[in-house]
Amino acid sequence: MRSRLKLIVSYDGASFSGWQSQANRNAIQDHLENALQRICSEPVRVHGAGRTDAGVHALAQCAHVHLPSRRYEPDRWVYALNGILPPAIRVMRCRFVSQAFHARFSAKGKTYRYRIWNAAVLPPFENDRAWHVVNPLDFDDMVVAAKEFCGEHDFASFSANRGTPETNTVRIIRAVRLRRAGPCISIEFDGDGFLYKMVRMMVETLVRIGLNKLSRQDIKARLGHPQKVISRGRIAAPPDGLFLVRVRY
Amino acid sequence: MRSRLKLIVSYDGASFSGWQSQANRNAIQDHLENALQRICSEPVRVHGAGRTDAGVHALAQCAHVHLPSRRYEPDRWVYALNGILPPAIRVMRCRFVSQAFHARFSAKGKTYRYRIWNAAVLPPFENDRAWHVVNPLDFDDMVVAAKEFCGEHDFASFSANRGTPETNTVRIIRAVRLRRAGPCISIEFDGDGFLYKMVRMMVETLVRIGLNKLSRQDIKARLGHPQKVISRGRIAAPPDGLFLVRVRY
């Protein structure tokens, strides 16, 4: 009897080639599939809730696998997989789910967090885990401007092409939360879904507003005139500061 | 005019051979001396407040250097040194001090923090930055037992030999603070000074008490009968969880 296992996976993305399987076999998906194959003695495909880019982290990425047999109880799967995976990828927990569950298609929404370190020096422990912005940011301006992203918009102007362009670029952002703790600014986005590089482009824009190089009107204008065709490279905040916090089902 | 610069240095100890200069030139001191030599075009000796072992971290290690000239203002020294140092070592700030100041001999005390992750799975972001203890710890027992360390004691039984044995093994612990935040237990020690591996041996003992393998009476007995000669290897908590938090002057 085959059975479906739901995995909650956390990873430090710094040393991997992103979520999706790559020729170099150094994507998170590759490491998970390798560990599963070693346990199951046959190839097992891992389905993730969504791809994260190289350098992007996850506190709780969600994935499902269709196993040849139940074989172990969920806690034993956690233990067995973590025994093979590199320490920078951990299965935090897992449980058996119905055949109807699909990590990607059943997902109702996601939360991403972006961390910015706004000080002259980036402490070593923040290395690869925050965007180091040296010039002082106007936090209050960023808080006000972030409200522009909330609601249903065509986010085409806040996305990059990944191979074929998305046909539907309308997404709903349910909430944007900004917090400041000393030099650390974190920006959390709840949404029903996100386009490629969308969070990093929204963050880049908010940082430019914090530096007084753009205003909230620029967000309004870009949302009001969605442009799918990209004439020049759009700038996105670096991947280091981005964390997939949770997937909602 | 030569001048004395006080440096506050933070480092992620995971990839270095400890503080003190080594033949492999991969100690924190080596990296600092290399950066200073490149700026000053002559060898500059770095004096640290104390050595930390391989794998041990620092939020604010303190050091002083005797520079050939003032050359730059303090902020420029920070900038110039960080431009050469690896990102896992950062000069957080620095300032000129009187010739009487000595990072080691002027130090009046230090604070160390030890982090324990008490859960089935160690999240990837805690890798190399906490001791992963899987079995549940009795936190309240640890809090009570930790009080035994406070005050003036001969800590010979809580130290390892490093080359020549210490002649004076009496130290004063001013406070021990335990905090629990979810699965993370942190133990902070304020003391006038610490023997080699002393913090890690105190932590190892507290963890064994938390696992009900030892009791607070065992601390009393070991402090009451200080033994400098070590017949068997004494066990110390791993370096990964240890952070030098500050040096008091």
Tab-separated table of C-alpha atoms in Angstrom:
chain	number	residue	atom	x	y	z
A	1	MET	CA	0.000	0.000	0.000
A	2	ARG	CA	1.496	3.301	-1.112
A	3	SER	CA	0.984	6.219	1.234
A	4	ARG	CA	1.345	9.953	1.145
A	5	LEU	CA	3.621	11.693	3.629
A	6	LYS	CA	3.543	15.449	4.284
A	7	LEU	CA	6.931	16.903	5.272
A	8	ILE	CA	7.718	20.203	6.964
A	9	VAL	CA	11.236	21.105	5.876
A	10	SER	CA	13.517	23.855	7.176
A	11	TYR	CA	16.702	24.866	5.379
A	12	ASP	CA	19.503	27.378	5.410
A	13	GLY	CA	19.590	28.160	1.697
A	14	ALA	CA	23.102	29.660	1.671
A	15	SER	CA	24.884	26.606	0.296
A	16	PHE	CA	22.213	25.145	-1.975
A	17	SER	CA	21.038	25.800	-5.532
A	18	GLY	CA	17.486	26.640	-4.441
A	19	TRP	CA	14.529	24.297	-3.976
A	20	GLN	CA	14.036	22.891	-7.455
A	21	SER	CA	16.071	19.936	-8.709
A	22	GLN	CA	19.192	20.965	-10.649
A	23	ALA	CA	21.720	19.222	-12.857
A	24	ASN	CA	24.334	19.699	-10.100
A	25	ARG	CA	22.055	17.714	-7.710
A	26	ASN	CA	22.590	20.393	-5.056
A	27	ALA	CA	19.022	21.671	-4.784
A	28	ILE	CA	17.031	21.020	-1.595
A	29	GLN	CA	14.727	18.756	-3.619
A	30	ASP	CA	17.740	16.742	-4.832
A	31	HIS	CA	18.997	16.192	-1.293
A	32	LEU	CA	15.538	15.080	-0.121
A	33	GLU	CA	15.074	12.748	-3.106
A	34	ASN	CA	18.530	11.289	-2.564
A	35	ALA	CA	17.775	10.589	1.123
A	36	LEU	CA	14.390	9.022	0.259
A	37	GLN	CA	15.900	6.844	-2.437
A	38	ARG	CA	18.506	5.555	-0.010
A	39	ILE	CA	15.797	4.595	2.484
A	40	CYS	CA	13.254	3.245	-0.012
A	41	SER	CA	15.706	1.685	-2.500
A	42	GLU	CA	13.724	3.211	-5.350
A	43	PRO	CA	13.323	6.738	-6.771
A	44	VAL	CA	10.796	8.880	-4.866
A	45	ARG	CA	9.629	12.203	-6.264
A	46	VAL	CA	9.333	15.144	-3.840
A	47	HIS	CA	6.601	17.736	-4.515
A	48	GLY	CA	7.164	21.118	-2.869
A	49	ALA	CA	4.616	23.836	-2.117
A	50	GLY	CA	6.720	26.213	-4.194
A	51	ARG	CA	10.223	26.853	-5.410
A	52	THR	CA	12.614	29.052	-3.509
A	53	ASP	CA	15.640	30.546	-5.263
A	54	ALA	CA	19.285	29.831	-4.504
A	55	GLY	CA	20.196	31.477	-1.190
A	56	VAL	CA	16.581	31.751	0.018
A	57	HIS	CA	15.779	30.054	3.341
A	58	ALA	CA	12.768	28.224	4.725
A	59	LEU	CA	11.551	27.888	8.284
A	60	ALA	CA	8.739	25.594	7.170
A	61	GLN	CA	8.609	24.691	3.502
A	62	CYS	CA	5.988	22.051	2.864
A	63	ALA	CA	6.338	19.019	0.607
A	64	HIS	CA	4.651	15.698	0.015
A	65	VAL	CA	5.941	12.356	-1.174
A	66	HIS	CA	4.174	9.270	-2.357
A	67	LEU	CA	5.931	6.398	-0.568
A	68	PRO	CA	6.137	2.765	-1.705
A	69	SER	CA	4.897	1.700	1.753
A	70	ARG	CA	4.284	3.162	5.200
A	71	ARG	CA	7.324	1.274	6.496
A	72	TYR	CA	8.007	3.642	9.417
A	73	GLU	CA	5.877	5.793	11.692
A	74	PRO	CA	6.211	9.576	11.017
A	75	ASP	CA	8.763	10.183	13.811
A	76	ARG	CA	10.953	7.447	12.384
A	77	TRP	CA	10.815	9.079	8.949
A	78	VAL	CA	12.010	12.356	10.487
A	79	TYR	CA	14.853	10.549	12.201
A	80	ALA	CA	15.846	8.440	9.180
A	81	LEU	CA	15.804	11.349	6.711
A	82	ASN	CA	17.752	13.692	9.004
A	83	GLY	CA	20.360	10.971	9.420
A	84	ILE	CA	21.167	11.247	5.698
A	85	LEU	CA	20.424	14.920	4.929
A	86	PRO	CA	23.101	17.603	5.398
A	87	PRO	CA	22.593	19.523	8.715
A	88	ALA	CA	21.559	22.645	6.782
A	89	ILE	CA	18.402	20.785	5.659
A	90	ARG	CA	16.147	19.371	8.370
A	91	VAL	CA	12.821	17.619	8.239
A	92	MET	CA	11.178	19.240	11.258
A	93	ARG	CA	8.142	16.926	11.353
A	94	CYS	CA	5.952	14.852	9.085
A	95	ARG	CA	2.622	13.026	9.026
A	96	PHE	CA	0.598	10.791	6.735
A	97	VAL	CA	-2.076	12.598	4.755
A	98	SER	CA	-4.902	11.593	2.411
A	99	GLN	CA	-4.249	10.942	-1.257
A	100	ALA	CA	-6.149	14.162	-1.998
A	101	PHE	CA	-3.409	16.318	-0.441
A	102	HIS	CA	-0.960	17.997	-2.798
A	103	ALA	CA	1.739	20.282	-1.345
A	104	ARG	CA	1.451	22.713	-4.247
A	105	PHE	CA	-2.145	22.491	-5.462
A	106	SER	CA	-3.729	22.301	-1.995
A	107	ALA	CA	-1.831	25.376	-0.748
A	108	LYS	CA	-4.130	28.308	0.108
A	109	GLY	CA	-1.454	30.841	0.911
A	110	LYS	CA	2.077	31.521	2.080
A	111	THR	CA	3.933	33.785	4.459
A	112	TYR	CA	7.361	35.148	3.599
A	113	ARG	CA	9.634	37.158	5.897
A	114	TYR	CA	12.425	39.418	4.698
A	115	ARG	CA	15.166	40.518	7.106
A	116	ILE	CA	17.171	43.738	6.670
A	117	TRP	CA	20.132	44.704	8.861
A	118	ASN	CA	20.276	48.488	8.959
A	119	ALA	CA	23.610	49.397	10.584
A	120	ALA	CA	27.195	50.195	9.643
A	121	VAL	CA	28.483	46.666	10.337
A	122	LEU	CA	26.766	43.324	9.664
A	123	PRO	CA	27.387	40.991	12.632
A	124	PRO	CA	28.895	37.636	11.573
A	125	PHE	CA	25.807	35.763	12.754
A	126	GLU	CA	23.650	37.689	10.266
A	127	ASN	CA	25.863	36.767	7.361
A	128	ASP	CA	23.773	35.189	4.531
A	129	ARG	CA	20.638	35.703	6.648
A	130	ALA	CA	19.865	39.388	6.169
A	131	TRP	CA	20.292	42.155	3.615
A	132	HIS	CA	22.898	44.574	4.915
A	133	VAL	CA	21.703	48.129	4.228
A	134	VAL	CA	24.224	50.639	5.573
A	135	ASN	CA	22.403	53.941	5.004
A	136	PRO	CA	19.687	54.750	7.575
A	137	LEU	CA	16.175	53.743	6.531
A	138	ASP	CA	13.077	55.789	7.303
A	139	PHE	CA	11.083	53.008	8.944
A	140	ASP	CA	7.829	54.976	9.284
A	141	ASP	CA	7.797	55.802	5.558
A	142	MET	CA	8.251	52.117	4.774
A	143	VAL	CA	5.362	51.138	7.075
A	144	VAL	CA	2.996	53.577	5.367
A	145	ALA	CA	4.126	52.652	1.838
A	146	ALA	CA	3.788	48.911	2.504
A	147	LYS	CA	0.011	49.318	2.811
A	148	GLU	CA	-0.109	49.969	-0.958
A	149	PHE	CA	0.697	46.316	-1.603
A	150	CYS	CA	-2.286	45.030	0.389
A	151	GLY	CA	-5.320	43.765	-1.481
A	152	GLU	CA	-5.807	42.340	-4.972
A	153	HIS	CA	-3.489	43.764	-7.627
A	154	ASP	CA	-1.874	42.816	-10.895
A	155	PHE	CA	1.721	42.362	-9.721
A	156	ALA	CA	3.223	41.927	-13.210
A	157	SER	CA	5.502	44.920	-12.618
A	158	PHE	CA	6.789	43.228	-9.462
A	159	SER	CA	7.888	39.975	-11.066
A	160	ALA	CA	10.601	38.557	-13.244
A	161	ASN	CA	10.244	36.045	-16.046
A	162	ARG	CA	11.215	32.489	-15.344
A	163	GLY	CA	11.183	30.825	-18.721
A	164	THR	CA	7.591	31.287	-19.907
A	165	PRO	CA	5.783	34.380	-18.537
A	166	GLU	CA	2.882	33.837	-16.114
A	167	THR	CA	-0.496	34.236	-17.782
A	168	ASN	CA	-2.280	35.342	-14.622
A	169	THR	CA	-0.302	37.889	-12.638
A	170	VAL	CA	-3.094	38.948	-10.280
A	171	ARG	CA	-2.393	38.064	-6.652
A	172	ILE	CA	-3.874	38.954	-3.262
A	173	ILE	CA	-1.666	40.250	-0.452
A	174	ARG	CA	-3.607	39.829	2.798
A	175	ALA	CA	-1.193	41.603	5.122
A	176	VAL	CA	2.234	43.226	5.265
A	177	ARG	CA	3.787	43.522	8.740
A	178	LEU	CA	6.918	45.564	9.424
A	179	ARG	CA	8.803	45.253	12.691
A	180	ARG	CA	11.917	46.957	13.919
A	181	ALA	CA	14.118	45.478	16.658
A	182	GLY	CA	17.308	47.511	16.998
A	183	PRO	CA	19.074	47.430	13.617
A	184	CYS	CA	16.909	44.547	12.358
A	185	ILE	CA	13.888	45.346	10.191
A	186	SER	CA	11.680	42.423	9.255
A	187	ILE	CA	8.912	42.587	6.669
A	188	GLU	CA	6.343	39.806	6.573
A	189	PHE	CA	3.990	39.224	3.653
A	190	ASP	CA	0.858	37.036	3.809
A	191	GLY	CA	-0.535	36.258	0.389
A	192	ASP	CA	-2.526	33.702	-1.535
A	193	GLY	CA	0.436	33.260	-3.837
A	194	PHE	CA	3.529	35.072	-5.075
A	195	LEU	CA	5.020	35.567	-8.531
A	196	TYR	CA	8.662	34.840	-9.289
A	197	LYS	CA	10.885	37.289	-7.322
A	198	MET	CA	7.783	39.246	-6.269
A	199	VAL	CA	8.677	39.464	-2.541
A	200	ARG	CA	12.237	40.552	-3.271
A	201	MET	CA	11.025	43.224	-5.722
A	202	MET	CA	8.497	44.572	-3.215
A	203	VAL	CA	11.261	44.682	-0.562
A	204	GLU	CA	13.675	46.422	-2.938
A	205	THR	CA	11.013	49.066	-3.566
A	206	LEU	CA	10.294	49.519	0.165
A	207	VAL	CA	14.009	49.953	0.854
A	208	ARG	CA	14.270	52.621	-1.852
A	209	ILE	CA	11.335	54.368	-0.197
A	210	GLY	CA	13.140	54.101	3.160
A	211	LEU	CA	16.148	55.750	1.501
A	212	ASN	CA	13.893	58.512	0.084
A	213	LYS	CA	14.676	57.519	-3.489
A	214	LEU	CA	11.090	56.512	-4.226
A	215	SER	CA	7.700	57.320	-2.692
A	216	ARG	CA	4.524	55.345	-2.090
A	217	GLN	CA	3.164	56.938	-5.265
A	218	ASP	CA	5.679	54.887	-7.230
A	219	ILE	CA	4.138	51.690	-5.876
A	220	LYS	CA	0.674	52.951	-6.843
A	221	ALA	CA	1.908	53.763	-10.354
A	222	ARG	CA	3.608	50.401	-10.855
A	223	LEU	CA	0.564	48.487	-9.618
A	224	GLY	CA	-1.711	50.667	-11.755
A	225	HIS	CA	0.280	49.979	-14.922
A	226	PRO	CA	1.306	46.343	-14.767
A	227	GLN	CA	4.006	45.574	-17.312
A	228	LYS	CA	4.771	41.994	-18.173
A	229	VAL	CA	7.364	42.771	-20.803
A	230	ILE	CA	10.599	43.683	-19.084
A	231	SER	CA	12.732	46.014	-21.117
A	232	ARG	CA	15.489	46.352	-18.517
A	233	GLY	CA	16.452	44.074	-15.665
A	234	ARG	CA	14.258	44.793	-12.666
A	235	ILE	CA	16.117	45.007	-9.414
A	236	ALA	CA	15.298	42.615	-6.601
A	237	ALA	CA	16.557	42.532	-3.020
A	238	PRO	CA	19.226	39.824	-2.511
A	239	PRO	CA	18.034	36.288	-1.645
A	240	ASP	CA	19.949	36.139	1.681
A	241	GLY	CA	17.284	37.974	3.675
A	242	LEU	CA	14.302	35.950	2.455
A	243	PHE	CA	12.611	33.209	4.513
A	244	LEU	CA	9.583	31.114	3.587
A	245	VAL	CA	7.868	31.130	6.981
A	246	ARG	CA	4.845	28.905	6.405
A	247	VAL	CA	2.450	27.456	3.854
A	248	ARG	CA	-1.249	27.640	4.624
A	249	TYR	CA	-3.660	24.802	3.655
B	1	MET	CA	53.310	58.853	17.290
B	2	ARG	CA	52.225	55.308	18.060
B	3	SER	CA	48.706	54.911	19.399
B	4	ARG	CA	46.637	52.273	21.068
B	5	LEU	CA	43.372	51.164	19.509
B	6	LYS	CA	40.738	49.136	21.366
B	7	LEU	CA	38.734	46.806	19.114
B	8	ILE	CA	35.402	45.122	19.775
B	9	VAL	CA	35.385	41.988	17.636
B	10	SER	CA	32.516	39.603	16.886
B	11	TYR	CA	33.052	36.233	15.244
B	12	ASP	CA	31.291	33.069	14.253
B	13	GLY	CA	33.887	30.590	15.493
B	14	ALA	CA	32.665	27.627	13.408
B	15	SER	CA	35.295	27.868	10.694
B	16	PHE	CA	38.293	29.131	12.680
B	17	SER	CA	40.981	27.534	14.851
B	18	GLY	CA	40.025	29.533	17.933
B	19	TRP	CA	41.284	32.950	18.997
B	20	GLN	CA	44.981	32.343	19.515
B	21	SER	CA	47.439	32.440	16.622
B	22	GLN	CA	48.101	29.016	15.070
B	23	ALA	CA	50.610	27.565	12.617
B	24	ASN	CA	47.778	27.206	10.060
B	25	ARG	CA	47.174	31.005	10.312
B	26	ASN	CA	43.451	30.370	10.625
B	27	ALA	CA	42.927	31.704	14.143
B	28	ILE	CA	40.897	34.904	14.666
B	29	GLN	CA	44.098	36.601	15.877
B	30	ASP	CA	45.876	35.568	12.643
B	31	HIS	CA	43.142	37.054	10.469
B	32	LEU	CA	43.198	40.320	12.446
B	33	GLU	CA	47.011	40.540	12.327
B	34	ASN	CA	46.977	39.813	8.604
B	35	ALA	CA	44.450	42.614	7.965
B	36	LEU	CA	46.422	45.071	10.137
B	37	GLN	CA	49.680	44.209	8.420
B	38	ARG	CA	48.110	44.839	5.026
B	39	ILE	CA	46.925	48.268	6.142
B	40	CYS	CA	50.020	49.273	8.133
B	41	SER	CA	52.649	47.607	5.916
B	42	GLU	CA	54.355	46.255	9.025
B	43	PRO	CA	53.579	43.469	11.522
B	44	VAL	CA	51.106	44.515	14.233
B	45	ARG	CA	50.512	42.298	17.252
B	46	VAL	CA	46.912	41.839	18.457
B	47	HIS	CA	46.323	41.369	22.211
B	48	GLY	CA	43.013	39.736	23.092
B	49	ALA	CA	41.170	39.817	26.424
B	50	GLY	CA	41.294	36.032	26.439
B	51	ARG	CA	41.515	33.020	24.205
B	52	THR	CA	38.456	31.244	22.927
B	53	ASP	CA	38.704	27.647	21.661
B	54	ALA	CA	38.055	26.449	18.132
B	55	GLY	CA	34.326	26.594	17.431
B	56	VAL	CA	33.595	29.096	20.237
B	57	HIS	CA	31.919	32.360	19.197
B	58	ALA	CA	32.152	35.952	20.372
B	59	LEU	CA	29.560	38.717	20.325
B	60	ALA	CA	32.090	41.196	21.718
B	61	GLN	CA	35.614	39.933	22.233
B	62	CYS	CA	37.923	42.769	23.156
B	63	ALA	CA	41.434	43.349	21.835
B	64	HIS	CA	43.982	46.130	21.626
B	65	VAL	CA	46.678	46.937	19.125
B	66	HIS	CA	49.595	49.311	19.248
B	67	LEU	CA	49.541	51.092	15.901
B	68	PRO	CA	52.487	52.722	14.100
B	69	SER	CA	50.380	55.885	13.722
B	70	ARG	CA	46.790	57.091	14.122
B	71	ARG	CA	46.478	57.274	10.365
B	72	TYR	CA	42.672	56.885	10.326
B	73	GLU	CA	39.808	57.875	12.611
B	74	PRO	CA	38.222	54.916	14.484
B	75	ASP	CA	35.285	54.526	12.039
B	76	ARG	CA	37.737	54.312	9.167
B	77	TRP	CA	39.673	51.560	10.963
B	78	VAL	CA	36.444	49.597	11.323
B	79	TYR	CA	35.728	50.043	7.638
B	80	ALA	CA	39.272	49.266	6.473
B	81	LEU	CA	39.656	46.145	8.624
B	82	ASN	CA	36.241	44.724	7.679
B	83	GLY	CA	37.148	45.220	4.037
B	84	ILE	CA	39.942	42.653	4.435
B	85	LEU	CA	38.585	40.309	7.139
B	86	PRO	CA	36.393	37.323	6.220
B	87	PRO	CA	32.661	38.098	6.812
B	88	ALA	CA	32.588	35.659	9.759
B	89	ILE	CA	34.917	38.047	11.650
B	90	ARG	CA	33.753	41.649	12.101
B	91	VAL	CA	35.232	44.584	13.947
B	92	MET	CA	32.021	46.016	15.406
B	93	ARG	CA	33.596	49.255	16.656
B	94	CYS	CA	36.885	50.665	17.913
B	95	ARG	CA	38.317	53.656	19.709
B	96	PHE	CA	41.677	55.065	20.758
B	97	VAL	CA	42.598	54.378	24.383
B	98	SER	CA	45.383	55.386	26.743
B	99	GLN	CA	48.716	53.538	26.777
B	100	ALA	CA	47.704	52.143	30.187
B	101	PHE	CA	44.924	50.054	28.686
B	102	HIS	CA	45.635	46.361	28.123
B	103	ALA	CA	42.846	44.135	26.743
B	104	ARG	CA	43.904	41.215	28.934
B	105	PHE	CA	45.403	42.743	32.069
B	106	SER	CA	42.867	45.564	32.435
B	107	ALA	CA	39.890	43.168	32.180
B	108	LYS	CA	37.819	43.021	35.379
B	109	GLY	CA	35.432	40.302	34.294
B	110	LYS	CA	33.686	38.495	31.491
B	111	THR	CA	30.254	37.230	30.559
B	112	TYR	CA	29.794	33.971	28.683
B	113	ARG	CA	26.538	32.590	27.306
B	114	TYR	CA	25.921	28.948	26.502
B	115	ARG	CA	23.010	27.938	24.237
B	116	ILE	CA	21.337	24.522	24.386
B	117	TRP	CA	18.672	23.372	21.917
B	118	ASN	CA	16.433	20.899	23.748
B	119	ALA	CA	14.223	19.291	21.097
B	120	ALA	CA	14.124	16.268	18.795
B	121	VAL	CA	15.386	18.170	15.745
B	122	LEU	CA	18.007	20.940	15.562
B	123	PRO	CA	16.816	23.649	13.130
B	124	PRO	CA	19.404	24.384	10.420
B	125	PHE	CA	19.856	27.947	11.688
B	126	GLU	CA	21.061	26.633	15.057
B	127	ASN	CA	23.686	24.471	13.442
B	128	ASP	CA	27.141	25.186	15.032
B	129	ARG	CA	25.458	27.727	17.355
B	130	ALA	CA	23.882	25.541	20.020
B	131	TRP	CA	24.381	22.194	21.734
B	132	HIS	CA	21.655	19.854	20.530
B	133	VAL	CA	20.359	17.881	23.542
B	134	VAL	CA	17.550	15.545	22.449
B	135	ASN	CA	16.361	14.144	25.792
B	136	PRO	CA	14.118	16.493	27.814
B	137	LEU	CA	15.946	18.574	30.428
B	138	ASP	CA	14.506	19.410	33.837
B	139	PHE	CA	14.971	23.163	33.630
B	140	ASP	CA	13.936	23.907	37.231
B	141	ASP	CA	16.523	21.448	38.595
B	142	MET	CA	19.187	23.167	36.500
B	143	VAL	CA	18.191	26.610	37.798
B	144	VAL	CA	18.470	25.484	41.416
B	145	ALA	CA	21.763	23.619	40.882
B	146	ALA	CA	23.375	26.557	39.049
B	147	LYS	CA	23.311	28.582	42.278
B	148	GLU	CA	26.035	26.276	43.636
B	149	PHE	CA	28.528	27.848	41.219
B	150	CYS	CA	27.949	31.382	42.507
B	151	GLY	CA	30.544	32.935	44.786
B	152	GLU	CA	34.270	32.295	45.294
B	153	HIS	CA	35.371	28.698	44.761
B	154	ASP	CA	38.406	26.697	43.765
B	155	PHE	CA	37.293	25.588	40.304
B	156	ALA	CA	40.234	23.201	39.703
B	157	SER	CA	37.795	20.304	39.235
B	158	PHE	CA	36.024	22.312	36.542
B	159	SER	CA	39.032	22.948	34.350
B	160	ALA	CA	41.298	21.201	31.891
B	161	ASN	CA	45.044	21.580	31.561
B	162	ARG	CA	46.347	23.693	28.736
B	163	GLY	CA	50.069	23.028	28.706
B	164	THR	CA	51.172	24.122	32.186
B	165	PRO	CA	48.545	23.848	34.950
B	166	GLU	CA	47.192	27.084	36.471
B	167	THR	CA	48.711	27.860	39.873
B	168	ASN	CA	45.702	29.813	41.117
B	169	THR	CA	42.424	28.073	40.340
B	170	VAL	CA	40.223	30.203	42.602
B	171	ARG	CA	37.651	32.258	40.686
B	172	ILE	CA	34.561	34.291	41.547
B	173	ILE	CA	31.274	33.675	39.717
B	174	ARG	CA	29.061	36.721	40.292
B	175	ALA	CA	25.891	35.434	38.663
B	176	VAL	CA	24.478	32.542	36.670
B	177	ARG	CA	21.289	33.268	34.704
B	178	LEU	CA	19.228	30.549	33.047
B	179	ARG	CA	16.509	31.382	30.553
B	180	ARG	CA	14.198	29.160	28.592
B	181	ALA	CA	12.524	30.305	25.367
B	182	GLY	CA	10.739	27.385	23.734
B	183	PRO	CA	13.350	24.692	23.057
B	184	CYS	CA	16.256	27.099	23.635
B	185	ILE	CA	17.927	27.157	27.045
B	186	SER	CA	20.588	29.796	27.562
B	187	ILE	CA	22.928	29.907	30.538
B	188	GLU	CA	24.860	33.089	31.219
B	189	PHE	CA	27.850	33.272	33.556
B	190	ASP	CA	29.291	36.529	34.944
B	191	GLY	CA	32.703	36.026	36.495
B	192	ASP	CA	35.943	37.799	37.274
B	193	GLY	CA	37.745	35.218	35.159
B	194	PHE	CA	37.378	31.680	33.883
B	195	LEU	CA	39.757	28.711	33.760
B	196	TYR	CA	40.379	26.728	30.592
B	197	LYS	CA	37.143	24.932	29.568
B	198	MET	CA	35.516	25.981	32.855
B	199	VAL	CA	32.253	27.263	31.343
B	200	ARG	CA	31.827	24.188	29.167
B	201	MET	CA	32.466	21.884	32.142
B	202	MET	CA	29.940	23.736	34.307
B	203	VAL	CA	27.396	23.486	31.465
B	204	GLU	CA	28.095	19.776	30.966
B	205	THR	CA	27.410	19.248	34.686
B	206	LEU	CA	24.189	21.293	34.591
B	207	VAL	CA	22.948	19.283	31.602
B	208	ARG	CA	23.632	16.023	33.440
B	209	ILE	CA	21.633	17.407	36.355
B	210	GLY	CA	18.845	18.304	33.914
B	211	LEU	CA	18.920	14.678	32.716
B	212	ASN	CA	18.792	13.436	36.356
B	213	LYS	CA	22.178	11.773	36.054
B	214	LEU	CA	23.763	14.061	38.664
B	215	SER	CA	22.431	16.241	41.474
B	216	ARG	CA	23.389	19.621	42.894
B	217	GLN	CA	25.253	17.702	45.612
B	218	ASP	CA	27.730	16.582	42.963
B	219	ILE	CA	28.607	20.218	42.240
B	220	LYS	CA	29.083	20.842	45.982
B	221	ALA	CA	31.350	17.801	46.251
B	222	ARG	CA	33.462	18.740	43.223
B	223	LEU	CA	33.874	22.343	44.405
B	224	GLY	CA	34.677	21.111	47.929
B	225	HIS	CA	37.431	18.788	46.710
B	226	PRO	CA	39.233	20.631	43.941
B	227	GLN	CA	41.436	18.280	41.947
B	228	LYS	CA	44.048	19.703	39.664
B	229	VAL	CA	45.481	16.372	38.579
B	230	ILE	CA	43.191	14.879	36.002
B	231	SER	CA	43.289	11.089	35.973
B	232	ARG	CA	40.659	10.685	33.251
B	233	GLY	CA	39.484	13.066	30.595
B	234	ARG	CA	36.910	15.440	32.020
B	235	ILE	CA	33.911	15.939	29.816
B	236	ALA	CA	33.049	19.412	28.568
B	237	ALA	CA	30.007	20.610	26.622
B	238	PRO	CA	30.815	21.112	22.903
B	239	PRO	CA	32.228	24.496	21.815
B	240	ASP	CA	29.374	25.246	19.357
B	241	GLY	CA	27.006	26.600	22.020
B	242	LEU	CA	29.502	28.953	23.690
B	243	PHE	CA	29.541	32.730	23.147
B	244	LEU	CA	31.815	35.314	24.756
B	245	VAL	CA	29.220	38.034	25.351
B	246	ARG	CA	31.301	40.860	26.795
B	247	VAL	CA	34.480	41.825	28.616
B	248	ARG	CA	34.158	44.163	31.577
B	249	TYR	CA	36.807	46.841	32.312
